[in-house]
Short mmCIF file of C-alpha atoms in Angstrom, two decimals:
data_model
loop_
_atom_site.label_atom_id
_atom_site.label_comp_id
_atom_site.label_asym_id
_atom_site.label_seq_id
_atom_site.Cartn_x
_atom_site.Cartn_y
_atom_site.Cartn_z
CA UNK A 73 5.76 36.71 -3.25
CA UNK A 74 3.06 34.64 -1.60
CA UNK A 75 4.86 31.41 0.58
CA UNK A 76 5.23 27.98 -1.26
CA UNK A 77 2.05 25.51 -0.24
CA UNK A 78 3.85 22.65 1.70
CA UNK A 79 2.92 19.44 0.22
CA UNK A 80 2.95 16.16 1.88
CA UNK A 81 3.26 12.93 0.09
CA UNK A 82 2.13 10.21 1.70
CA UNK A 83 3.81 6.41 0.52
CA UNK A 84 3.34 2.87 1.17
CA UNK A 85 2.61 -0.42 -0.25
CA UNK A 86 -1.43 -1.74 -0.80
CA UNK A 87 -3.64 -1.63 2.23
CA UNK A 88 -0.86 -0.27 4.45
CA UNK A 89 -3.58 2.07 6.07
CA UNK A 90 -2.61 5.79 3.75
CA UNK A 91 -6.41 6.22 3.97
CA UNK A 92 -7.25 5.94 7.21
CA UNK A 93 -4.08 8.15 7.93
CA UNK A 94 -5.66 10.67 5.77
CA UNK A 95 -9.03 10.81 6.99
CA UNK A 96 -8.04 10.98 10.11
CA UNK A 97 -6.03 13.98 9.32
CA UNK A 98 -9.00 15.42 7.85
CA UNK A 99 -11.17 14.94 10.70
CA UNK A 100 -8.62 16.03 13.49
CA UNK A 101 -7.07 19.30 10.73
CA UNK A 102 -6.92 22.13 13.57
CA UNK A 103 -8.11 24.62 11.22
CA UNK A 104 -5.88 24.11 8.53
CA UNK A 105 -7.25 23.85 4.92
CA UNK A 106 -6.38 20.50 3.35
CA UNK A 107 -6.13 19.73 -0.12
CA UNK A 108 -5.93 15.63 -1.02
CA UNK A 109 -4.64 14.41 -4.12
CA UNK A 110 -5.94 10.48 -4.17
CA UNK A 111 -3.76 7.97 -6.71
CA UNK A 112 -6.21 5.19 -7.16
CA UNK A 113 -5.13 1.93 -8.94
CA UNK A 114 -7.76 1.42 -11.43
CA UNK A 115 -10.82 2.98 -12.58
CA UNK A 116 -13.27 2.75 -9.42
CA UNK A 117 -12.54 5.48 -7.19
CA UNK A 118 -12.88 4.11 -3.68
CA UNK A 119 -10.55 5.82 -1.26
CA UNK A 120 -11.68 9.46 -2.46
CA UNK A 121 -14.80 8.79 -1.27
CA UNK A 122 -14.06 7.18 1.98
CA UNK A 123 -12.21 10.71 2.28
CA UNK A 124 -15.20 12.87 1.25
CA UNK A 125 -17.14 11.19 3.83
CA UNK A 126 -15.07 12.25 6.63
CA UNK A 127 -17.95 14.83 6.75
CA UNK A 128 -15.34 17.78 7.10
CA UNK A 129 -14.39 18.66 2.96
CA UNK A 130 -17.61 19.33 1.03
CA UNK A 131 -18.93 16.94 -0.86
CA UNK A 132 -19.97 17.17 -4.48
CA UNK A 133 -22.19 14.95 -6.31
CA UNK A 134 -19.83 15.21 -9.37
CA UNK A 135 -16.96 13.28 -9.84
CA UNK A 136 -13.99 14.85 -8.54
CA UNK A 137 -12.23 13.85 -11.72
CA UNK A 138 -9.41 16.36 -13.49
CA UNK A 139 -11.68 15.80 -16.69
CA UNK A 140 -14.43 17.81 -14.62
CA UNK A 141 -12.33 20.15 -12.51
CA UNK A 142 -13.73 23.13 -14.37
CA UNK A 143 -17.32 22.30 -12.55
CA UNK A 144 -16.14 21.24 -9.49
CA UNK A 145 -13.12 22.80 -8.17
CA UNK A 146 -14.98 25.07 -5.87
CA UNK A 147 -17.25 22.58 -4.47
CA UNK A 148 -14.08 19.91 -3.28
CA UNK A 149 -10.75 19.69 -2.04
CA UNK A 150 -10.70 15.65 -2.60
CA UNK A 151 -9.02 15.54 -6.25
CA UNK A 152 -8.82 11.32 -7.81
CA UNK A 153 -6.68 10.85 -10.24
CA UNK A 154 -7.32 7.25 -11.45
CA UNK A 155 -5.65 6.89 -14.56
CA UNK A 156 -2.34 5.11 -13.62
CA UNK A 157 0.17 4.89 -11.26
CA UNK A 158 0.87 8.95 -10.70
CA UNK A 159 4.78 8.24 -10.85
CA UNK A 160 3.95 7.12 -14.61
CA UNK A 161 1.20 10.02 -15.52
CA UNK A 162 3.23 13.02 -13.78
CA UNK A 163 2.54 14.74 -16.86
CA UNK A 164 -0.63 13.48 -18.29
CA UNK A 165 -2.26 13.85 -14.42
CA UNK A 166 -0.53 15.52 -11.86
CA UNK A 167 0.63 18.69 -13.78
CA UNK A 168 -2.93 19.97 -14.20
CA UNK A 169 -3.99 19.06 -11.55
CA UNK A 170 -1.75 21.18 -9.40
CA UNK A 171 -1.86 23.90 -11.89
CA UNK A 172 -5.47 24.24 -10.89
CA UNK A 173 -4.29 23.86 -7.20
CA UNK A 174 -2.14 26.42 -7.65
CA UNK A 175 -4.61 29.01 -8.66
CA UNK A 176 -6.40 27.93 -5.52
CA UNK A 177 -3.88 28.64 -3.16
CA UNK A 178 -5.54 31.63 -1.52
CA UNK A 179 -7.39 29.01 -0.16
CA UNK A 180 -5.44 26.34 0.63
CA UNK A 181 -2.73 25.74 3.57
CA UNK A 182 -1.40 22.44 2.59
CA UNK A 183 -1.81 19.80 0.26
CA UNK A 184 -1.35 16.01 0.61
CA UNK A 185 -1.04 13.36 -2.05
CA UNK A 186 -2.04 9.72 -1.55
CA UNK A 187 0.49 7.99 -3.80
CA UNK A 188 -0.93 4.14 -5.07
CA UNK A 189 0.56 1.42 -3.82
CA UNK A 190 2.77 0.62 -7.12
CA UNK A 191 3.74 3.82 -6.83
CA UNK A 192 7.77 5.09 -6.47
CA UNK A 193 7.94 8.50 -4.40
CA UNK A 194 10.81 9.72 -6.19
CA UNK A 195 9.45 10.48 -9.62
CA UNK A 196 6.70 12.18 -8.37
CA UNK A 197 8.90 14.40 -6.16
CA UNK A 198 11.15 15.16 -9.14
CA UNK A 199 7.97 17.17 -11.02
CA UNK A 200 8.65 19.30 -8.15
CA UNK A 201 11.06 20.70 -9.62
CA UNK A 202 9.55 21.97 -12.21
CA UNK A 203 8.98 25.56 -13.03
CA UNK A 204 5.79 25.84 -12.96
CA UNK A 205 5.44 24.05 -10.00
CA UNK A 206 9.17 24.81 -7.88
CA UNK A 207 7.50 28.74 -7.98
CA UNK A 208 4.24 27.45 -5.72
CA UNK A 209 4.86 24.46 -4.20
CA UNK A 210 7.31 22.80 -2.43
CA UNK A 211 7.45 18.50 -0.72
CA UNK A 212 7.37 19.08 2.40
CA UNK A 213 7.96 15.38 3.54
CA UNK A 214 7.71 12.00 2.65
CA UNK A 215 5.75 9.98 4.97
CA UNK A 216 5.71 6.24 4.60
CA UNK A 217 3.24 3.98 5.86
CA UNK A 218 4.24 0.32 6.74
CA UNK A 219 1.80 -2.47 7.39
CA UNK A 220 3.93 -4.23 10.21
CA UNK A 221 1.40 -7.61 10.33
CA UNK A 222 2.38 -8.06 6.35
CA UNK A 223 6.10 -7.34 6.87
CA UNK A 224 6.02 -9.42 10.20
CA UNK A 225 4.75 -12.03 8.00
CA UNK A 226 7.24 -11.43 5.14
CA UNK A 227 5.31 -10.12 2.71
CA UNK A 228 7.40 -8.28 -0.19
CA UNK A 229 10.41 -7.94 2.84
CA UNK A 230 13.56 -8.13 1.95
CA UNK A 231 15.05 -11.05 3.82
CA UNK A 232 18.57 -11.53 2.65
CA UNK A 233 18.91 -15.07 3.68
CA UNK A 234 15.93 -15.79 2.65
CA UNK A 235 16.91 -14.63 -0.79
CA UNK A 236 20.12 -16.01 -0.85
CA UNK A 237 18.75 -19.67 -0.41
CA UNK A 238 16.36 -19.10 -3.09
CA UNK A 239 18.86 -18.36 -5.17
CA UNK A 240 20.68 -21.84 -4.55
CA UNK A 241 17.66 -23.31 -5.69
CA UNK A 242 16.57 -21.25 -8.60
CA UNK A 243 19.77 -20.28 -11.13
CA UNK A 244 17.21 -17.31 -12.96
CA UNK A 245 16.45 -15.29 -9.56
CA UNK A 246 19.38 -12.70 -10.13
CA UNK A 247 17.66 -9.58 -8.14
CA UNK A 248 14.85 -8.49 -6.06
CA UNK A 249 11.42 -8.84 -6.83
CA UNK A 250 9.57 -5.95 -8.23
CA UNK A 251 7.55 -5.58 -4.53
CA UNK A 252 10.50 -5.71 -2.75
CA UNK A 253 12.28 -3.15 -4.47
CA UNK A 254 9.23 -0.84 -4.00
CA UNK A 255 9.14 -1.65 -0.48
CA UNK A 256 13.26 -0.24 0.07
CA UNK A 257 12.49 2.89 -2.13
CA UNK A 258 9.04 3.76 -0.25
CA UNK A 259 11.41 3.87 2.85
CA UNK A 260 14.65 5.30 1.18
CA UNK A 261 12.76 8.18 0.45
CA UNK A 262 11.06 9.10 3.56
CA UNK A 263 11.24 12.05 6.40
CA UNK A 264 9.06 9.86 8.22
CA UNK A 265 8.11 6.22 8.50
CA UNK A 266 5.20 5.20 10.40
CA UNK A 267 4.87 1.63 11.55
CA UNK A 268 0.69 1.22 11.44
CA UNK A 269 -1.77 -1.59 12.25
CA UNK A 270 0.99 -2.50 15.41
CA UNK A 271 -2.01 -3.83 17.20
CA UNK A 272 -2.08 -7.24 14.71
CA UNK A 273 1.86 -8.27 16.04
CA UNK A 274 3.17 -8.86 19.14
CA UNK A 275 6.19 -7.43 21.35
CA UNK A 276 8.93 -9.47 18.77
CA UNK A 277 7.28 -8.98 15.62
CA UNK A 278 7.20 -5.56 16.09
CA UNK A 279 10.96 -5.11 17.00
CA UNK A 280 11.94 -7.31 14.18
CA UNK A 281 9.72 -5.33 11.73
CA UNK A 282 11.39 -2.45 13.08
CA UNK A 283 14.62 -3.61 12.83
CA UNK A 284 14.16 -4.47 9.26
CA UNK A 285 12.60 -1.17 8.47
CA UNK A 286 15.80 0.30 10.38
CA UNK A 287 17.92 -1.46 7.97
CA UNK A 288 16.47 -0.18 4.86
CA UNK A 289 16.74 3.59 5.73
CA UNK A 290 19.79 5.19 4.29
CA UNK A 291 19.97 7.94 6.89
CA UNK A 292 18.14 8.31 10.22
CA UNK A 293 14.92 9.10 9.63
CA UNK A 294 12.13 9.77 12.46
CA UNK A 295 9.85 6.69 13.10
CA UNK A 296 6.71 6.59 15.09
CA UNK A 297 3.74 3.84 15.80
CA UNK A 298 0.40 3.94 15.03
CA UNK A 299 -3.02 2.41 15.24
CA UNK A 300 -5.44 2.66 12.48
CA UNK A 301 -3.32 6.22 11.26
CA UNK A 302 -4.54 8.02 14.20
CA UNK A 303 -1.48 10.47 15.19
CA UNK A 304 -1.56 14.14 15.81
CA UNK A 305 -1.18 16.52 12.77
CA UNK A 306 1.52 18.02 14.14
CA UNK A 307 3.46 14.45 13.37
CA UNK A 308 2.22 14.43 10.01
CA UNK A 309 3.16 17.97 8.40
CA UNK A 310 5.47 20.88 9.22
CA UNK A 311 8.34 19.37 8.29
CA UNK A 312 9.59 22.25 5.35
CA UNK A 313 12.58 19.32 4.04
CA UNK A 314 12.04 20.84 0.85
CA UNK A 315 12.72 17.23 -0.32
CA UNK A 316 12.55 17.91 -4.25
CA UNK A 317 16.04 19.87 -3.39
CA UNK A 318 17.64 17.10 -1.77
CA UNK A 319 16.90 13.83 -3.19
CA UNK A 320 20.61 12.85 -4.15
CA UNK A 321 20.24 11.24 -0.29
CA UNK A 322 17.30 9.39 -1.02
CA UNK A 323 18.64 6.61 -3.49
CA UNK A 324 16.48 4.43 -5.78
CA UNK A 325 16.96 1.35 -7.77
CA UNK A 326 16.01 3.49 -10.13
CA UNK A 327 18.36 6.13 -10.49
CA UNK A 328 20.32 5.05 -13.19
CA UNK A 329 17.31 4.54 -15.14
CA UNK A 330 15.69 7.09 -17.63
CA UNK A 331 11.86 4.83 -17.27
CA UNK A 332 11.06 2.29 -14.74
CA UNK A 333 8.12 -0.56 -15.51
CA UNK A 334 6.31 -2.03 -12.93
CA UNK A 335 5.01 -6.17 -12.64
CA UNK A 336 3.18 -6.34 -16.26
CA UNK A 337 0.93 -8.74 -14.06
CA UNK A 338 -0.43 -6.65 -11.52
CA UNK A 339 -3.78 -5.58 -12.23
CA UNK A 340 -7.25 -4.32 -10.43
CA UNK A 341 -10.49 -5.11 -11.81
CA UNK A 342 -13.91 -3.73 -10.08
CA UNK A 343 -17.27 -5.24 -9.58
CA UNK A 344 -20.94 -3.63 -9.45
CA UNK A 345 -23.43 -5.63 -7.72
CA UNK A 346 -27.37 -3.42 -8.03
CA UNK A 347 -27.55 -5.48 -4.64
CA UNK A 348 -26.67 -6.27 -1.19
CA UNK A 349 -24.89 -8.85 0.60
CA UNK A 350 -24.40 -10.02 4.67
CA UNK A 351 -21.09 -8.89 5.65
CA UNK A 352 -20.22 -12.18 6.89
CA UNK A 353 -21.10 -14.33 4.41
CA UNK A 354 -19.30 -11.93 1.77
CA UNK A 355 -15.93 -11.29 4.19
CA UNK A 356 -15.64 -15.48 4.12
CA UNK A 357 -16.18 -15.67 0.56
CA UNK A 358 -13.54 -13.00 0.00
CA UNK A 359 -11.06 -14.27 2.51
CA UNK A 360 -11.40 -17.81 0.44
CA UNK A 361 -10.74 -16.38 -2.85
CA UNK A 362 -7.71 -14.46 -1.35
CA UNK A 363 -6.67 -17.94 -1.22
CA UNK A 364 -7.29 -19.44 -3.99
CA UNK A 365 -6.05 -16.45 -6.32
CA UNK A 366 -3.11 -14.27 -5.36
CA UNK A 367 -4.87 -10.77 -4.34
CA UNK A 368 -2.81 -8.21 -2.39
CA UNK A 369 -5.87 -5.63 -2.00
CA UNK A 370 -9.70 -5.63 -1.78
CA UNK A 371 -11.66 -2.23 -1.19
CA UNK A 372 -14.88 -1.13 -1.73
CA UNK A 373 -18.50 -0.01 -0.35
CA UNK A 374 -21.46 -2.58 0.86
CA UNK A 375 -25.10 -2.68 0.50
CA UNK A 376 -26.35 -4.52 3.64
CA UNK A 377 -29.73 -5.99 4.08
CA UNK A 378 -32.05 -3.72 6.22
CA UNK A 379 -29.40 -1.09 7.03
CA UNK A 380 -29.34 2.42 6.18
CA UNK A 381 -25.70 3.28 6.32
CA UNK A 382 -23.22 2.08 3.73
CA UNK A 383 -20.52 -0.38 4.63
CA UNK A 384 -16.82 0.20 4.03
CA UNK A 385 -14.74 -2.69 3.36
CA UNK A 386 -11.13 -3.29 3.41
CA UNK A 387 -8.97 -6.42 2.70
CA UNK A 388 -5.06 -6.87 2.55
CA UNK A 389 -4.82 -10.45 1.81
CA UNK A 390 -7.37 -12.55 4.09
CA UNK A 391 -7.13 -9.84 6.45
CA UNK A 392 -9.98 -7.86 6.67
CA UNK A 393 -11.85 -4.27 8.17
CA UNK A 394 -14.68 -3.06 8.06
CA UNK A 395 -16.95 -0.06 9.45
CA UNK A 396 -20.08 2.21 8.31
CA UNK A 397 -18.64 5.41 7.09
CA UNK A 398 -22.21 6.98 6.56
CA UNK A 399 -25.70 6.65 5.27
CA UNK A 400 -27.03 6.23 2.21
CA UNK A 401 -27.98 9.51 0.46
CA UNK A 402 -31.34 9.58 -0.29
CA UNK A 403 -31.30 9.27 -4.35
CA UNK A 404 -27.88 7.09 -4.07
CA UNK A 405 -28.35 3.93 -5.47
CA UNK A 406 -27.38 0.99 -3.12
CA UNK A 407 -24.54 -0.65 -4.94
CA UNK A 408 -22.16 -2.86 -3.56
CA UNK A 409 -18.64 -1.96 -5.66
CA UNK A 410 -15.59 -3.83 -4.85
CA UNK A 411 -12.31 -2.77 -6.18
CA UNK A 412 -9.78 -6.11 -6.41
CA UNK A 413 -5.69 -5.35 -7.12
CA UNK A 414 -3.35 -8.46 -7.56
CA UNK A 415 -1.67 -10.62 -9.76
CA UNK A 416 -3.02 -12.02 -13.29
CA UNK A 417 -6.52 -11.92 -11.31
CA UNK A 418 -9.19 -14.05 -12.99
CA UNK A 419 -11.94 -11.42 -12.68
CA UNK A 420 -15.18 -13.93 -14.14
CA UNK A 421 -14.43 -15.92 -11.32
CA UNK A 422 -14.72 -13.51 -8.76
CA UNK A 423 -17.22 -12.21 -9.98
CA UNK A 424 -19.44 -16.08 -10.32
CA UNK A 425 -18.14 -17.06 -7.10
CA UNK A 426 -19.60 -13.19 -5.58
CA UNK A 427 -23.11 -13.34 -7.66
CA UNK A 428 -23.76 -17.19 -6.35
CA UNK A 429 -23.85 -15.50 -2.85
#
């Protein structure tokens, strides 16, 4: 019987840095054949294709959808499944596609799934143990990624005091809010926690946002720092936990429940501008309505005047990143496409406030 293919899933909340983690797995892979399962938050794919152009899977010109598998499975090992949250659509999206992973794995060493940021680990490592799947595959750890500038500023941390005077002031908060929650089981269920982006705190920041991640881990789990995801592979995978077989030690506030929801109110919408835009003028215009509305994420690809290489941009709240991934293809259309995720978002006005630029 041919050895299970070790699968990594890789957690953490919106704009922690999974993707630049990734790609720069992908870039630095020693020789080992890498499969990436992408869970995008609504319907513009934008971190598959900062993957693809890591320039070391083949790229296809098709969409790396499941609905197109059948064309393209030979052509990609970047899979996007961008239907819903992939701890809600186990069935409906991850099933198939590892069933057609599964016939690949002649050809494949490892796999490694980039969970959303809504996402809860455990669900997803339960369809492990199905059949089907428990024959090929097996988790071989759970990494999650922690932005430490967003939990130095106490963003979705769990702060106890904090909590506890809130509660003197408002009789209806009874328990934690939906992003903390997801913040303790991301890190409940990990083999490995990585404290990224440690270059935006200082010296105390980062031993308090280590000390708070400390106190949300269950058992002692291995955790290491990193800049902009750039660690060695051999951090990253190896790890054979076989976690699907032991996650009675990884607890959840959702174990006693059958279903879990998530915030009704958190929602991504995506813009498509046919044009292109300064970088600095657009970053200030974003970083403003990051104020005025209450956006957790901004991703997507820019057209700049006079350049020939496309523009990735990244924001987590007014914090921003940006580089040029590659150039333009030559019959690629250059589209600026933005990608938004937060709460009740007023998409019209983004999109006014964007075109008046």
């Amino acid at each position: 019987m041919a050895a299970k293919i070790p699968v990594t899933v890789i957690t953490g909340f919106l704009g922690s840095g999974k993707t630049s983690l990734i790609r720069h797995l992908l870039q630095n892979n020693q020789g080992r054949r890498i499969a990436v399962l992408v869970n995008e938050f609504g319907e513009l794919g934008i971190d598959g294709e900062i993957l693809k152009s890591c320039q070391v899977c083949p790229e296809d010109e098709n969409s790396t959808n499941p609905q197109n598998q059948e064309n393209t499975q030979e052509n990609t090992n970047i899979f996007e499944l961008t239907n819903g949250c992939l701890c809600c659509t186990v069935q409906e999206e991850f099933y198939p596609t590892m069933q057609e992973l599964i016939k690949r794995r002649h050809t494949i060493d490892c796999i490694v799934i980039e969970t959303s940021g809504l996402a809860l680990p455990k669900p997803l490592v339960k369809a492990f143990r199905w059949q089907e799947i428990r024959s090929a595959a097996t988790v071989d750890a759970v990494i999650t990624v922690v932005d430490c500038a967003a939990v130095a500023a106490g963003t979705f941390a769990s702060d106890l005091q904090a909590i506890a005077r809130q509660r003197e002031k408002d009789d209806s908060l009874e328990h934690e809010t939906p992003l903390q929650e997801l913040f303790s089981d991301q890190l409940a269920c990990a083999d490995l926690v990585i404290l990224n982006k440690t270059d935006l705190v200082d010296e105390q920041q980062r031993s308090q946002v280590l000390e708070l991640v400390t106190q949300e881990l269950p058992r002692e789990v291995k955790i290491v720092a990193s800049d902009y995801g750039k660690l060695d592979p051999s951090i990253l995978l190896g790890y054979q936990a076989a976690v699907e077989d032991n996650l009675d030690q990884r607890p959840s506030h959702h174990d006693v429940e059958e279903d879990h929801d998530h915030d009704d109110e958190i929602n991504s919408t995506h813009l498509i501008f046919n044009r292109s835009f300064d970088p600095e003028k657009l970053q200030d215009t974003l970083q403003k309505l990051a104020k005025k509305q209450e956006i957790y994420r901004i991703k997507g690809f820019v057209a700049v005047p006079n350049k020939p290489m496309r523009l990735v941009m990244q924001g987590v709240g007014t914090r921003f990143d940006k580089f040029y991934d590659r150039p333009w293809k030559p019959k690629e259309e250059k589209q600026t496409r933005l990608v938004f995720i937060g709460r009740d978002l007023q998409s019209s006005r983004i999109e006014s406030e964007l075109a008046a630029l």
